[in-house]
Amino acid sequence: MVGTRQYPDEPSGPFPSPPTTVEDREGRSIEVRAPDEFATEALDDVVDMYLEFDPSDRAQGIPPTGEDRIRNWLETIGEDSINVVARHDGDAIGHAMLVPDSDDPAAIERKSEIEWELAIFVLQAYQRAGIGTLLLENLLGHASDIGISRVWLTVERWNNPAIALYERVGFEATGTKSFEQEMAILLEGED
Amino acid sequence: MNVLLGLGGSDESVKTLRQTIERTQDVGDDLTVVIVDKPESKRSQDETYQMAVDRLKDVGLDEITVKKLEGDPGSALVNYAEQGEFDQLVIGGGTLSPMGKIQLGPITEFVLLNAPTTVKLVR
C-alpha cells in the first residue's frame, strides 16, 4: 500500500502550529491544542463531542454512533494517531487527526517514511465559522513539526465545500476515481 | 434464487466467498462464481480461481461453475450478469481505510451504476 499514491511535486507550507487561540467568525474564542497524550488529555471530551455529532454529517461510516462504538473507534486508531482538538469554553467542538498507513511500530517511528490518513470533524453549530480551516492548518503544521511529510484523505466526491477546503491548503486530487475522491498533500520539511 | 458471485482477488474477496458459500448452503441458492482479471490484486486470477474451487469442494459444492472472465473487471461482470438468468450479483462491499472509512473502488461503482440485476455488497 505504501508508495502507491501520487503526491504533488511541490510541498505545501509552512502552516501554523498549535497551541493557538483565535476568535471565529461568530466571535467565539476557539482554542486549538495538540495533546501530548490523547488518551488522558482529550479522549473523554472528544467522545462527548462525537455523541453530539449530527449523524447526517457522517462520512463513509465515521464517526460511528453510540458511546461504546465511538470510544472503541477512537481507542483503536488512537494509539498511533496524531490529534488536534478545538475547544470552546472547555468543550471539544472540533477534532482533526492523522492515522498511519502502517501498523508496524518500527515504521511508525520513522514518521517521514510512511503515509498518514487525515480526517476532520467539526460540530454542526461550529461549522462555517473558519474552524475547519484553522484545525486543518494547525494539524498540518503540527505534522510538519514532528517530521510527517505525506498526508492523504478521501472525501465523498459530491462534497464540494470539503474538496474546496482541502484544495485551498494544498491537497491535490490523485488518480483514484470512485465514489470517494482521494487527495494528497506533500508537507515542507523542517529545514 | 440464482446468484452470480464476482471475485477480484483481495482479502475482501475471501470474506465475500466465505459468506456467500454459507448463504448458499443455508438457503440452497443456485450459485455461479466468476473471477475477474484484476492485475493489482493481492492474488492472481489463477490463485483466486483455485481458492474458489477448493473452498467449494471442501463443503461439497463441487458442481458449482467457477469461471475466469477476461477484460475490464466491471464491464466483464456486468456483461456476464446480463447474459445469464441471474437474480442477484454479489460483490465485496468495500475496504476500510486505516481511519475506518468505508472505501468503494471503481469496479464497485461501475457495477452499481450499470448492473441490470440486484447487487449485494458483502460486509
PDB file of C-alpha atoms in Angstrom:
ATOM      1  CA  MET A   1       0.000   0.000   0.000  1.00  0.00           C
ATOM      2  CA  VAL A   2       2.816   2.409   0.880  1.00  0.00           C
ATOM      3  CA  GLY A   3       4.286   4.264  -2.054  1.00  0.00           C
ATOM      4  CA  THR A   4       1.437   3.754  -4.499  1.00  0.00           C
ATOM      5  CA  ARG A   5      -0.223   7.144  -4.084  1.00  0.00           C
ATOM      6  CA  GLN A   6       0.541  10.166  -6.236  1.00  0.00           C
ATOM      7  CA  TYR A   7       1.730  13.187  -4.252  1.00  0.00           C
ATOM      8  CA  PRO A   8       2.060  16.769  -5.536  1.00  0.00           C
ATOM      9  CA  ASP A   9       5.529  17.651  -6.864  1.00  0.00           C
ATOM     10  CA  GLU A  10       5.662  20.843  -4.791  1.00  0.00           C
ATOM     11  CA  PRO A  11       5.493  20.757  -0.980  1.00  0.00           C
ATOM     12  CA  SER A  12       2.930  22.923   0.858  1.00  0.00           C
ATOM     13  CA  GLY A  13       3.508  25.085   3.916  1.00  0.00           C
ATOM     14  CA  PRO A  14       4.530  26.487   6.238  1.00  0.00           C
ATOM     15  CA  PHE A  15       1.397  26.044   8.339  1.00  0.00           C
ATOM     16  CA  PRO A  16       0.693  27.462  11.813  1.00  0.00           C
ATOM     17  CA  SER A  17       1.307  25.141  14.771  1.00  0.00           C
ATOM     18  CA  PRO A  18      -0.759  24.623  17.905  1.00  0.00           C
ATOM     19  CA  PRO A  19      -1.348  25.795  20.555  1.00  0.00           C
ATOM     20  CA  THR A  20      -3.273  28.813  19.387  1.00  0.00           C
ATOM     21  CA  THR A  21      -6.392  30.715  20.373  1.00  0.00           C
ATOM     22  CA  VAL A  22      -8.395  32.632  17.776  1.00  0.00           C
ATOM     23  CA  GLU A  23     -11.766  34.299  17.518  1.00  0.00           C
ATOM     24  CA  ASP A  24     -14.023  32.542  14.988  1.00  0.00           C
ATOM     25  CA  ARG A  25     -16.361  34.326  12.553  1.00  0.00           C
ATOM     26  CA  GLU A  26     -19.134  34.194  15.187  1.00  0.00           C
ATOM     27  CA  GLY A  27     -16.946  35.955  17.747  1.00  0.00           C
ATOM     28  CA  ARG A  28     -16.319  32.807  19.817  1.00  0.00           C
ATOM     29  CA  SER A  29     -12.905  32.201  21.351  1.00  0.00           C
ATOM     30  CA  ILE A  30     -11.588  28.882  19.968  1.00  0.00           C
ATOM     31  CA  GLU A  31      -8.537  27.191  21.438  1.00  0.00           C
ATOM     32  CA  VAL A  32      -6.593  24.646  19.358  1.00  0.00           C
ATOM     33  CA  ARG A  33      -4.161  22.246  21.004  1.00  0.00           C
ATOM     34  CA  ALA A  34      -2.282  19.073  20.113  1.00  0.00           C
ATOM     35  CA  PRO A  35      -2.480  16.981  23.307  1.00  0.00           C
ATOM     36  CA  ASP A  36       0.762  15.210  24.259  1.00  0.00           C
ATOM     37  CA  GLU A  37      -1.215  12.203  25.359  1.00  0.00           C
ATOM     38  CA  PHE A  38      -4.593  11.976  23.657  1.00  0.00           C
ATOM     39  CA  ALA A  39      -5.978   9.140  25.814  1.00  0.00           C
ATOM     40  CA  THR A  40      -5.622  11.050  29.106  1.00  0.00           C
ATOM     41  CA  GLU A  41      -5.903  14.675  27.999  1.00  0.00           C
ATOM     42  CA  ALA A  42      -8.633  14.661  25.376  1.00  0.00           C
ATOM     43  CA  LEU A  43     -10.279  11.291  24.734  1.00  0.00           C
ATOM     44  CA  ASP A  44     -13.272  11.704  27.066  1.00  0.00           C
ATOM     45  CA  ASP A  45     -14.055  15.200  25.785  1.00  0.00           C
ATOM     46  CA  VAL A  46     -13.747  14.095  22.154  1.00  0.00           C
ATOM     47  CA  VAL A  47     -16.089  11.144  22.824  1.00  0.00           C
ATOM     48  CA  ASP A  48     -18.584  13.703  24.210  1.00  0.00           C
ATOM     49  CA  MET A  49     -18.171  15.771  21.062  1.00  0.00           C
ATOM     50  CA  TYR A  50     -18.936  12.811  18.793  1.00  0.00           C
ATOM     51  CA  LEU A  51     -22.005  11.972  20.895  1.00  0.00           C
ATOM     52  CA  GLU A  52     -23.302  15.442  19.904  1.00  0.00           C
ATOM     53  CA  PHE A  53     -22.382  14.942  16.240  1.00  0.00           C
ATOM     54  CA  ASP A  54     -25.284  15.001  13.749  1.00  0.00           C
ATOM     55  CA  PRO A  55     -25.299  11.550  12.082  1.00  0.00           C
ATOM     56  CA  SER A  56     -26.374  13.106   8.770  1.00  0.00           C
ATOM     57  CA  ASP A  57     -22.864  14.607   8.565  1.00  0.00           C
ATOM     58  CA  ARG A  58     -21.149  11.222   8.822  1.00  0.00           C
ATOM     59  CA  ALA A  59     -18.789  10.318   6.000  1.00  0.00           C
ATOM     60  CA  GLN A  60     -18.010   6.782   4.803  1.00  0.00           C
ATOM     61  CA  GLY A  61     -19.154   5.240   8.073  1.00  0.00           C
ATOM     62  CA  ILE A  62     -17.335   7.510  10.517  1.00  0.00           C
ATOM     63  CA  PRO A  63     -17.789   8.707  13.158  1.00  0.00           C
ATOM     64  CA  PRO A  64     -19.739   5.695  14.419  1.00  0.00           C
ATOM     65  CA  THR A  65     -22.782   6.311  16.612  1.00  0.00           C
ATOM     66  CA  GLY A  66     -23.270   5.324  20.263  1.00  0.00           C
ATOM     67  CA  GLU A  67     -20.753   5.879  23.059  1.00  0.00           C
ATOM     68  CA  ASP A  68     -19.255   2.378  23.047  1.00  0.00           C
ATOM     69  CA  ARG A  69     -18.688   2.337  19.308  1.00  0.00           C
ATOM     70  CA  ILE A  70     -17.279   5.898  19.316  1.00  0.00           C
ATOM     71  CA  ARG A  71     -14.869   5.069  22.168  1.00  0.00           C
ATOM     72  CA  ASN A  72     -13.844   1.811  20.549  1.00  0.00           C
ATOM     73  CA  TRP A  73     -13.157   3.580  17.232  1.00  0.00           C
ATOM     74  CA  LEU A  74     -11.040   6.312  18.855  1.00  0.00           C
ATOM     75  CA  GLU A  75      -9.134   3.821  21.012  1.00  0.00           C
ATOM     76  CA  THR A  76      -8.432   1.548  18.024  1.00  0.00           C
ATOM     77  CA  ILE A  77      -6.997   4.333  15.887  1.00  0.00           C
ATOM     78  CA  GLY A  78      -5.860   6.394  18.877  1.00  0.00           C
ATOM     79  CA  GLU A  79      -2.637   4.714  19.952  1.00  0.00           C
ATOM     80  CA  ASP A  80      -0.600   5.765  16.960  1.00  0.00           C
ATOM     81  CA  SER A  81      -2.679   8.707  15.793  1.00  0.00           C
ATOM     82  CA  ILE A  82      -1.735  12.404  15.796  1.00  0.00           C
ATOM     83  CA  ASN A  83      -4.559  14.597  17.120  1.00  0.00           C
ATOM     84  CA  VAL A  84      -5.529  18.254  17.221  1.00  0.00           C
ATOM     85  CA  VAL A  85      -8.569  19.341  19.237  1.00  0.00           C
ATOM     86  CA  ALA A  86     -10.508  22.624  19.043  1.00  0.00           C
ATOM     87  CA  ARG A  87     -12.336  23.758  22.177  1.00  0.00           C
ATOM     88  CA  HIS A  88     -14.859  26.450  23.056  1.00  0.00           C
ATOM     89  CA  ASP A  89     -15.428  27.170  26.761  1.00  0.00           C
ATOM     90  CA  GLY A  90     -13.539  23.957  27.517  1.00  0.00           C
ATOM     91  CA  ASP A  91     -15.762  21.674  25.416  1.00  0.00           C
ATOM     92  CA  ALA A  92     -14.309  19.865  22.396  1.00  0.00           C
ATOM     93  CA  ILE A  93     -16.077  21.179  19.265  1.00  0.00           C
ATOM     94  CA  GLY A  94     -13.670  20.083  16.520  1.00  0.00           C
ATOM     95  CA  HIS A  95     -11.204  17.239  16.049  1.00  0.00           C
ATOM     96  CA  ALA A  96      -8.692  16.519  13.312  1.00  0.00           C
ATOM     97  CA  MET A  97      -6.381  13.518  13.201  1.00  0.00           C
ATOM     98  CA  LEU A  98      -3.780  11.608  11.252  1.00  0.00           C
ATOM     99  CA  VAL A  99      -3.633   7.814  11.303  1.00  0.00           C
ATOM    100  CA  PRO A 100      -0.587   5.927   9.972  1.00  0.00           C
ATOM    101  CA  ASP A 101      -0.992   3.650   6.966  1.00  0.00           C
ATOM    102  CA  SER A 102       1.223   1.108   8.690  1.00  0.00           C
ATOM    103  CA  ASP A 103       0.664  -0.881  11.893  1.00  0.00           C
ATOM    104  CA  ASP A 104       4.343  -1.781  12.221  1.00  0.00           C
ATOM    105  CA  PRO A 105       5.667   0.119  15.312  1.00  0.00           C
ATOM    106  CA  ALA A 106       9.164   0.481  13.838  1.00  0.00           C
ATOM    107  CA  ALA A 107       7.754   2.008  10.662  1.00  0.00           C
ATOM    108  CA  ILE A 108       5.535   4.413  12.632  1.00  0.00           C
ATOM    109  CA  GLU A 109       8.642   5.723  14.436  1.00  0.00           C
ATOM    110  CA  ARG A 110      10.032   6.858  11.091  1.00  0.00           C
ATOM    111  CA  LYS A 111       7.248   9.351  10.528  1.00  0.00           C
ATOM    112  CA  SER A 112       8.559  10.803   7.285  1.00  0.00           C
ATOM    113  CA  GLU A 113       8.697   7.457   5.509  1.00  0.00           C
ATOM    114  CA  ILE A 114       5.084   6.388   5.860  1.00  0.00           C
ATOM    115  CA  GLU A 115       1.786   7.857   4.706  1.00  0.00           C
ATOM    116  CA  TRP A 116      -0.817   9.314   7.056  1.00  0.00           C
ATOM    117  CA  GLU A 117      -4.589   9.390   6.523  1.00  0.00           C
ATOM    118  CA  LEU A 118      -6.362  12.582   7.581  1.00  0.00           C
ATOM    119  CA  ALA A 119      -9.900  13.114   8.880  1.00  0.00           C
ATOM    120  CA  ILE A 120     -11.528  16.193  10.365  1.00  0.00           C
ATOM    121  CA  PHE A 121     -14.878  16.752  12.067  1.00  0.00           C
ATOM    122  CA  VAL A 122     -16.449  19.967  13.376  1.00  0.00           C
ATOM    123  CA  LEU A 123     -19.702  20.043  15.366  1.00  0.00           C
ATOM    124  CA  GLN A 124     -22.594  21.391  13.326  1.00  0.00           C
ATOM    125  CA  ALA A 125     -23.115  24.507  15.473  1.00  0.00           C
ATOM    126  CA  TYR A 126     -19.477  25.498  14.829  1.00  0.00           C
ATOM    127  CA  GLN A 127     -19.372  24.915  11.074  1.00  0.00           C
ATOM    128  CA  ARG A 128     -18.993  27.759   8.540  1.00  0.00           C
ATOM    129  CA  ALA A 129     -17.056  29.833  11.068  1.00  0.00           C
ATOM    130  CA  GLY A 130     -13.498  29.183   9.834  1.00  0.00           C
ATOM    131  CA  ILE A 131     -12.797  26.445  12.385  1.00  0.00           C
ATOM    132  CA  GLY A 132     -12.292  23.701   9.765  1.00  0.00           C
ATOM    133  CA  THR A 133      -9.516  25.683   8.081  1.00  0.00           C
ATOM    134  CA  LEU A 134      -7.999  26.575  11.484  1.00  0.00           C
ATOM    135  CA  LEU A 135      -7.965  22.923  12.608  1.00  0.00           C
ATOM    136  CA  LEU A 136      -6.697  21.611   9.286  1.00  0.00           C
ATOM    137  CA  GLU A 137      -3.831  24.114   9.078  1.00  0.00           C
ATOM    138  CA  ASN A 138      -2.800  23.503  12.683  1.00  0.00           C
ATOM    139  CA  LEU A 139      -2.869  19.731  12.209  1.00  0.00           C
ATOM    140  CA  LEU A 140      -0.649  20.054   9.126  1.00  0.00           C
ATOM    141  CA  GLY A 141       1.659  22.472  10.961  1.00  0.00           C
ATOM    142  CA  HIS A 142       1.952  20.059  13.895  1.00  0.00           C
ATOM    143  CA  ALA A 143       2.520  17.153  11.488  1.00  0.00           C
ATOM    144  CA  SER A 144       5.301  19.018   9.731  1.00  0.00           C
ATOM    145  CA  ASP A 145       6.896  19.892  13.133  1.00  0.00           C
ATOM    146  CA  ILE A 146       7.147  16.206  14.046  1.00  0.00           C
ATOM    147  CA  GLY A 147       8.518  15.119  10.684  1.00  0.00           C
ATOM    148  CA  ILE A 148       5.461  13.893   8.767  1.00  0.00           C
ATOM    149  CA  SER A 149       5.583  14.692   5.051  1.00  0.00           C
ATOM    150  CA  ARG A 150       2.956  12.637   3.214  1.00  0.00           C
ATOM    151  CA  VAL A 151      -0.737  13.023   4.109  1.00  0.00           C
ATOM    152  CA  TRP A 152      -3.753  11.718   2.171  1.00  0.00           C
ATOM    153  CA  LEU A 153      -7.516  11.567   2.613  1.00  0.00           C
ATOM    154  CA  THR A 154     -10.685  10.519   0.895  1.00  0.00           C
ATOM    155  CA  VAL A 155     -13.756  12.696   0.612  1.00  0.00           C
ATOM    156  CA  GLU A 156     -17.156  11.915  -0.871  1.00  0.00           C
ATOM    157  CA  ARG A 157     -16.970  13.115  -4.480  1.00  0.00           C
ATOM    158  CA  TRP A 158     -20.076  15.299  -4.179  1.00  0.00           C
ATOM    159  CA  ASN A 159     -18.824  17.117  -1.050  1.00  0.00           C
ATOM    160  CA  ASN A 160     -17.667  20.243  -2.892  1.00  0.00           C
ATOM    161  CA  PRO A 161     -17.195  22.519   0.163  1.00  0.00           C
ATOM    162  CA  ALA A 162     -14.821  19.983   1.755  1.00  0.00           C
ATOM    163  CA  ILE A 163     -12.911  19.439  -1.501  1.00  0.00           C
ATOM    164  CA  ALA A 164     -12.525  23.231  -1.887  1.00  0.00           C
ATOM    165  CA  LEU A 165     -11.169  23.487   1.677  1.00  0.00           C
ATOM    166  CA  TYR A 166      -8.624  20.718   1.067  1.00  0.00           C
ATOM    167  CA  GLU A 167      -7.526  22.286  -2.235  1.00  0.00           C
ATOM    168  CA  ARG A 168      -7.057  25.679  -0.536  1.00  0.00           C
ATOM    169  CA  VAL A 169      -4.411  24.299   1.827  1.00  0.00           C
ATOM    170  CA  GLY A 170      -2.584  22.385  -0.926  1.00  0.00           C
ATOM    171  CA  PHE A 171      -4.220  18.965  -1.342  1.00  0.00           C
ATOM    172  CA  GLU A 172      -4.435  17.719  -4.922  1.00  0.00           C
ATOM    173  CA  ALA A 173      -6.720  15.044  -6.342  1.00  0.00           C
ATOM    174  CA  THR A 174      -4.917  11.769  -7.023  1.00  0.00           C
ATOM    175  CA  GLY A 175      -5.744   9.419  -9.886  1.00  0.00           C
ATOM    176  CA  THR A 176      -8.188   7.235  -7.980  1.00  0.00           C
ATOM    177  CA  LYS A 177     -11.737   7.685  -9.232  1.00  0.00           C
ATOM    178  CA  SER A 178     -14.772   6.220  -7.472  1.00  0.00           C
ATOM    179  CA  PHE A 179     -17.443   7.434  -5.065  1.00  0.00           C
ATOM    180  CA  GLU A 180     -14.660   8.837  -2.939  1.00  0.00           C
ATOM    181  CA  GLN A 181     -12.166  11.359  -4.227  1.00  0.00           C
ATOM    182  CA  GLU A 182      -8.682  10.615  -2.959  1.00  0.00           C
ATOM    183  CA  MET A 183      -6.460  13.647  -2.331  1.00  0.00           C
ATOM    184  CA  ALA A 184      -2.866  14.035  -1.148  1.00  0.00           C
ATOM    185  CA  ILE A 185      -0.505  16.754   0.107  1.00  0.00           C
ATOM    186  CA  LEU A 186       3.262  16.890   0.498  1.00  0.00           C
ATOM    187  CA  LEU A 187       4.429  18.890   3.548  1.00  0.00           C
ATOM    188  CA  GLU A 188       7.518  21.080   3.755  1.00  0.00           C
ATOM    189  CA  GLY A 189      10.341  19.624   5.830  1.00  0.00           C
ATOM    190  CA  GLU A 190      11.813  21.153   8.995  1.00  0.00           C
ATOM    191  CA  ASP A 191      14.840  22.641   7.285  1.00  0.00           C
TER     192      ASP A 191
ATOM    193  CA  MET B   1     -32.515 -17.649  -6.221  1.00  0.00           C
ATOM    194  CA  ASN B   2     -29.932 -17.642  -8.981  1.00  0.00           C
ATOM    195  CA  VAL B   3     -26.823 -15.866  -7.672  1.00  0.00           C
ATOM    196  CA  LEU B   4     -23.725 -14.683  -9.514  1.00  0.00           C
ATOM    197  CA  LEU B   5     -20.669 -14.062  -7.310  1.00  0.00           C
ATOM    198  CA  GLY B   6     -17.864 -11.877  -8.679  1.00  0.00           C
ATOM    199  CA  LEU B   7     -14.391 -12.093  -7.080  1.00  0.00           C
ATOM    200  CA  GLY B   8     -11.311  -9.936  -7.688  1.00  0.00           C
ATOM    201  CA  GLY B   9      -8.602 -11.486  -5.522  1.00  0.00           C
ATOM    202  CA  SER B  10      -8.380  -9.179  -2.495  1.00  0.00           C
ATOM    203  CA  ASP B  11      -8.907 -10.177   1.162  1.00  0.00           C
ATOM    204  CA  GLU B  12     -12.369  -8.710   0.703  1.00  0.00           C
ATOM    205  CA  SER B  13     -12.963 -11.413  -1.949  1.00  0.00           C
ATOM    206  CA  VAL B  14     -12.037 -14.154   0.519  1.00  0.00           C
ATOM    207  CA  LYS B  15     -14.601 -12.897   3.019  1.00  0.00           C
ATOM    208  CA  THR B  16     -17.240 -12.450   0.315  1.00  0.00           C
ATOM    209  CA  LEU B  17     -16.667 -16.015  -0.916  1.00  0.00           C
ATOM    210  CA  ARG B  18     -16.947 -17.440   2.612  1.00  0.00           C
ATOM    211  CA  GLN B  19     -20.171 -15.582   3.388  1.00  0.00           C
ATOM    212  CA  THR B  20     -21.722 -16.443   0.034  1.00  0.00           C
ATOM    213  CA  ILE B  21     -20.893 -20.143   0.427  1.00  0.00           C
ATOM    214  CA  GLU B  22     -22.537 -20.117   3.881  1.00  0.00           C
ATOM    215  CA  ARG B  23     -25.617 -18.423   2.469  1.00  0.00           C
ATOM    216  CA  THR B  24     -25.783 -20.871  -0.439  1.00  0.00           C
ATOM    217  CA  GLN B  25     -25.671 -23.812   1.958  1.00  0.00           C
ATOM    218  CA  ASP B  26     -28.312 -22.265   4.234  1.00  0.00           C
ATOM    219  CA  VAL B  27     -30.917 -21.489   1.597  1.00  0.00           C
ATOM    220  CA  GLY B  28     -29.987 -23.687  -1.364  1.00  0.00           C
ATOM    221  CA  ASP B  29     -29.415 -20.858  -3.875  1.00  0.00           C
ATOM    222  CA  ASP B  30     -28.080 -21.615  -7.325  1.00  0.00           C
ATOM    223  CA  LEU B  31     -24.573 -20.175  -7.466  1.00  0.00           C
ATOM    224  CA  THR B  32     -22.140 -19.303 -10.235  1.00  0.00           C
ATOM    225  CA  VAL B  33     -18.699 -17.894  -9.367  1.00  0.00           C
ATOM    226  CA  VAL B  34     -16.699 -15.726 -11.748  1.00  0.00           C
ATOM    227  CA  ILE B  35     -13.148 -14.461 -11.206  1.00  0.00           C
ATOM    228  CA  VAL B  36     -12.289 -11.150 -12.839  1.00  0.00           C
ATOM    229  CA  ASP B  37      -8.848 -10.192 -14.085  1.00  0.00           C
ATOM    230  CA  LYS B  38      -7.610  -7.503 -11.693  1.00  0.00           C
ATOM    231  CA  PRO B  39      -3.810  -7.284 -12.038  1.00  0.00           C
ATOM    232  CA  GLU B  40      -3.335  -5.003  -8.986  1.00  0.00           C
ATOM    233  CA  SER B  41      -4.894  -7.617  -6.659  1.00  0.00           C
ATOM    234  CA  LYS B  42      -3.037  -9.440  -3.908  1.00  0.00           C
ATOM    235  CA  ARG B  43      -3.843 -12.814  -5.520  1.00  0.00           C
ATOM    236  CA  SER B  44      -3.561 -13.614  -9.226  1.00  0.00           C
ATOM    237  CA  GLN B  45      -6.643 -14.633 -11.176  1.00  0.00           C
ATOM    238  CA  ASP B  46      -5.433 -18.258 -11.209  1.00  0.00           C
ATOM    239  CA  GLU B  47      -4.847 -18.260  -7.435  1.00  0.00           C
ATOM    240  CA  THR B  48      -8.294 -16.806  -6.766  1.00  0.00           C
ATOM    241  CA  TYR B  49      -9.843 -19.331  -9.161  1.00  0.00           C
ATOM    242  CA  GLN B  50      -8.115 -22.202  -7.358  1.00  0.00           C
ATOM    243  CA  MET B  51      -9.157 -20.838  -3.954  1.00  0.00           C
ATOM    244  CA  ALA B  52     -12.806 -20.712  -5.025  1.00  0.00           C
ATOM    245  CA  VAL B  53     -12.701 -24.229  -6.499  1.00  0.00           C
ATOM    246  CA  ASP B  54     -11.041 -25.606  -3.342  1.00  0.00           C
ATOM    247  CA  ARG B  55     -13.399 -23.895  -0.898  1.00  0.00           C
ATOM    248  CA  LEU B  56     -16.461 -25.095  -2.811  1.00  0.00           C
ATOM    249  CA  LYS B  57     -15.078 -28.619  -2.950  1.00  0.00           C
ATOM    250  CA  ASP B  58     -14.386 -28.549   0.811  1.00  0.00           C
ATOM    251  CA  VAL B  59     -18.075 -28.046   1.526  1.00  0.00           C
ATOM    252  CA  GLY B  60     -19.308 -30.489  -1.121  1.00  0.00           C
ATOM    253  CA  LEU B  61     -20.454 -27.885  -3.648  1.00  0.00           C
ATOM    254  CA  ASP B  62     -18.335 -29.393  -6.446  1.00  0.00           C
ATOM    255  CA  GLU B  63     -20.983 -28.962  -9.107  1.00  0.00           C
ATOM    256  CA  ILE B  64     -20.885 -25.163  -8.975  1.00  0.00           C
ATOM    257  CA  THR B  65     -19.471 -23.422 -12.054  1.00  0.00           C
ATOM    258  CA  VAL B  66     -16.327 -21.355 -11.453  1.00  0.00           C
ATOM    259  CA  LYS B  67     -15.166 -19.336 -14.425  1.00  0.00           C
ATOM    260  CA  LYS B  68     -12.440 -16.803 -15.214  1.00  0.00           C
ATOM    261  CA  LEU B  69     -13.513 -13.616 -17.020  1.00  0.00           C
ATOM    262  CA  GLU B  70     -11.147 -11.695 -19.274  1.00  0.00           C
ATOM    263  CA  GLY B  71     -11.043  -7.933 -19.789  1.00  0.00           C
ATOM    264  CA  ASP B  72     -12.108  -4.918 -17.752  1.00  0.00           C
ATOM    265  CA  PRO B  73     -13.447  -6.322 -14.444  1.00  0.00           C
ATOM    266  CA  GLY B  74     -16.533  -4.109 -14.068  1.00  0.00           C
ATOM    267  CA  SER B  75     -17.831  -4.449 -17.592  1.00  0.00           C
ATOM    268  CA  ALA B  76     -16.978  -8.179 -17.750  1.00  0.00           C
ATOM    269  CA  LEU B  77     -19.034  -8.786 -14.592  1.00  0.00           C
ATOM    270  CA  VAL B  78     -21.995  -6.743 -15.751  1.00  0.00           C
ATOM    271  CA  ASN B  79     -21.951  -8.382 -19.205  1.00  0.00           C
ATOM    272  CA  TYR B  80     -21.904 -11.829 -17.672  1.00  0.00           C
ATOM    273  CA  ALA B  81     -24.758 -10.941 -15.306  1.00  0.00           C
ATOM    274  CA  GLU B  82     -26.775  -9.544 -18.217  1.00  0.00           C
ATOM    275  CA  GLN B  83     -26.398 -12.634 -20.358  1.00  0.00           C
ATOM    276  CA  GLY B  84     -27.464 -15.131 -17.686  1.00  0.00           C
ATOM    277  CA  GLU B  85     -30.710 -15.523 -15.773  1.00  0.00           C
ATOM    278  CA  PHE B  86     -29.363 -14.143 -12.537  1.00  0.00           C
ATOM    279  CA  ASP B  87     -31.465 -12.617  -9.757  1.00  0.00           C
ATOM    280  CA  GLN B  88     -28.562 -11.158  -7.858  1.00  0.00           C
ATOM    281  CA  LEU B  89     -24.949 -10.147  -8.391  1.00  0.00           C
ATOM    282  CA  VAL B  90     -22.795 -10.398  -5.242  1.00  0.00           C
ATOM    283  CA  ILE B  91     -19.513  -8.486  -4.830  1.00  0.00           C
ATOM    284  CA  GLY B  92     -17.307  -7.344  -1.950  1.00  0.00           C
ATOM    285  CA  GLY B  93     -18.658  -4.382  -0.003  1.00  0.00           C
ATOM    286  CA  GLY B  94     -15.580  -2.219   0.180  1.00  0.00           C
ATOM    287  CA  THR B  95     -12.457  -1.996   2.271  1.00  0.00           C
ATOM    288  CA  LEU B  96     -11.751   0.002   5.434  1.00  0.00           C
ATOM    289  CA  SER B  97      -9.090   2.708   5.398  1.00  0.00           C
ATOM    290  CA  PRO B  98      -6.682   2.957   8.376  1.00  0.00           C
ATOM    291  CA  MET B  99      -9.072   5.616   9.736  1.00  0.00           C
ATOM    292  CA  GLY B 100     -12.011   3.211   9.466  1.00  0.00           C
ATOM    293  CA  LYS B 101     -13.603   4.888   6.445  1.00  0.00           C
ATOM    294  CA  ILE B 102     -15.507   2.620   4.068  1.00  0.00           C
ATOM    295  CA  GLN B 103     -13.973   2.774   0.606  1.00  0.00           C
ATOM    296  CA  LEU B 104     -15.702   1.526  -2.530  1.00  0.00           C
ATOM    297  CA  GLY B 105     -13.465   1.105  -5.551  1.00  0.00           C
ATOM    298  CA  PRO B 106     -14.104   1.957  -9.191  1.00  0.00           C
ATOM    299  CA  ILE B 107     -15.223  -1.612 -10.046  1.00  0.00           C
ATOM    300  CA  THR B 108     -17.918  -1.464  -7.358  1.00  0.00           C
ATOM    301  CA  GLU B 109     -19.075   1.900  -8.619  1.00  0.00           C
ATOM    302  CA  PHE B 110     -19.269   0.649 -12.220  1.00  0.00           C
ATOM    303  CA  VAL B 111     -21.239  -2.439 -11.162  1.00  0.00           C
ATOM    304  CA  LEU B 112     -23.699  -0.450  -9.027  1.00  0.00           C
ATOM    305  CA  LEU B 113     -24.366   2.032 -11.812  1.00  0.00           C
ATOM    306  CA  ASN B 114     -24.586  -0.499 -14.654  1.00  0.00           C
ATOM    307  CA  ALA B 115     -25.819  -3.888 -13.452  1.00  0.00           C
ATOM    308  CA  PRO B 116     -29.378  -4.828 -14.515  1.00  0.00           C
ATOM    309  CA  THR B 117     -29.728  -7.173 -11.515  1.00  0.00           C
ATOM    310  CA  THR B 118     -29.988  -6.540  -7.799  1.00  0.00           C
ATOM    311  CA  VAL B 119     -26.479  -6.036  -6.423  1.00  0.00           C
ATOM    312  CA  LYS B 120     -25.426  -7.237  -2.982  1.00  0.00           C
ATOM    313  CA  LEU B 121     -22.377  -5.762  -1.226  1.00  0.00           C
ATOM    314  CA  VAL B 122     -20.934  -8.115   1.396  1.00  0.00           C
ATOM    315  CA  ARG B 123     -19.522  -6.522   4.581  1.00  0.00           C
TER     316      ARG B 123
END
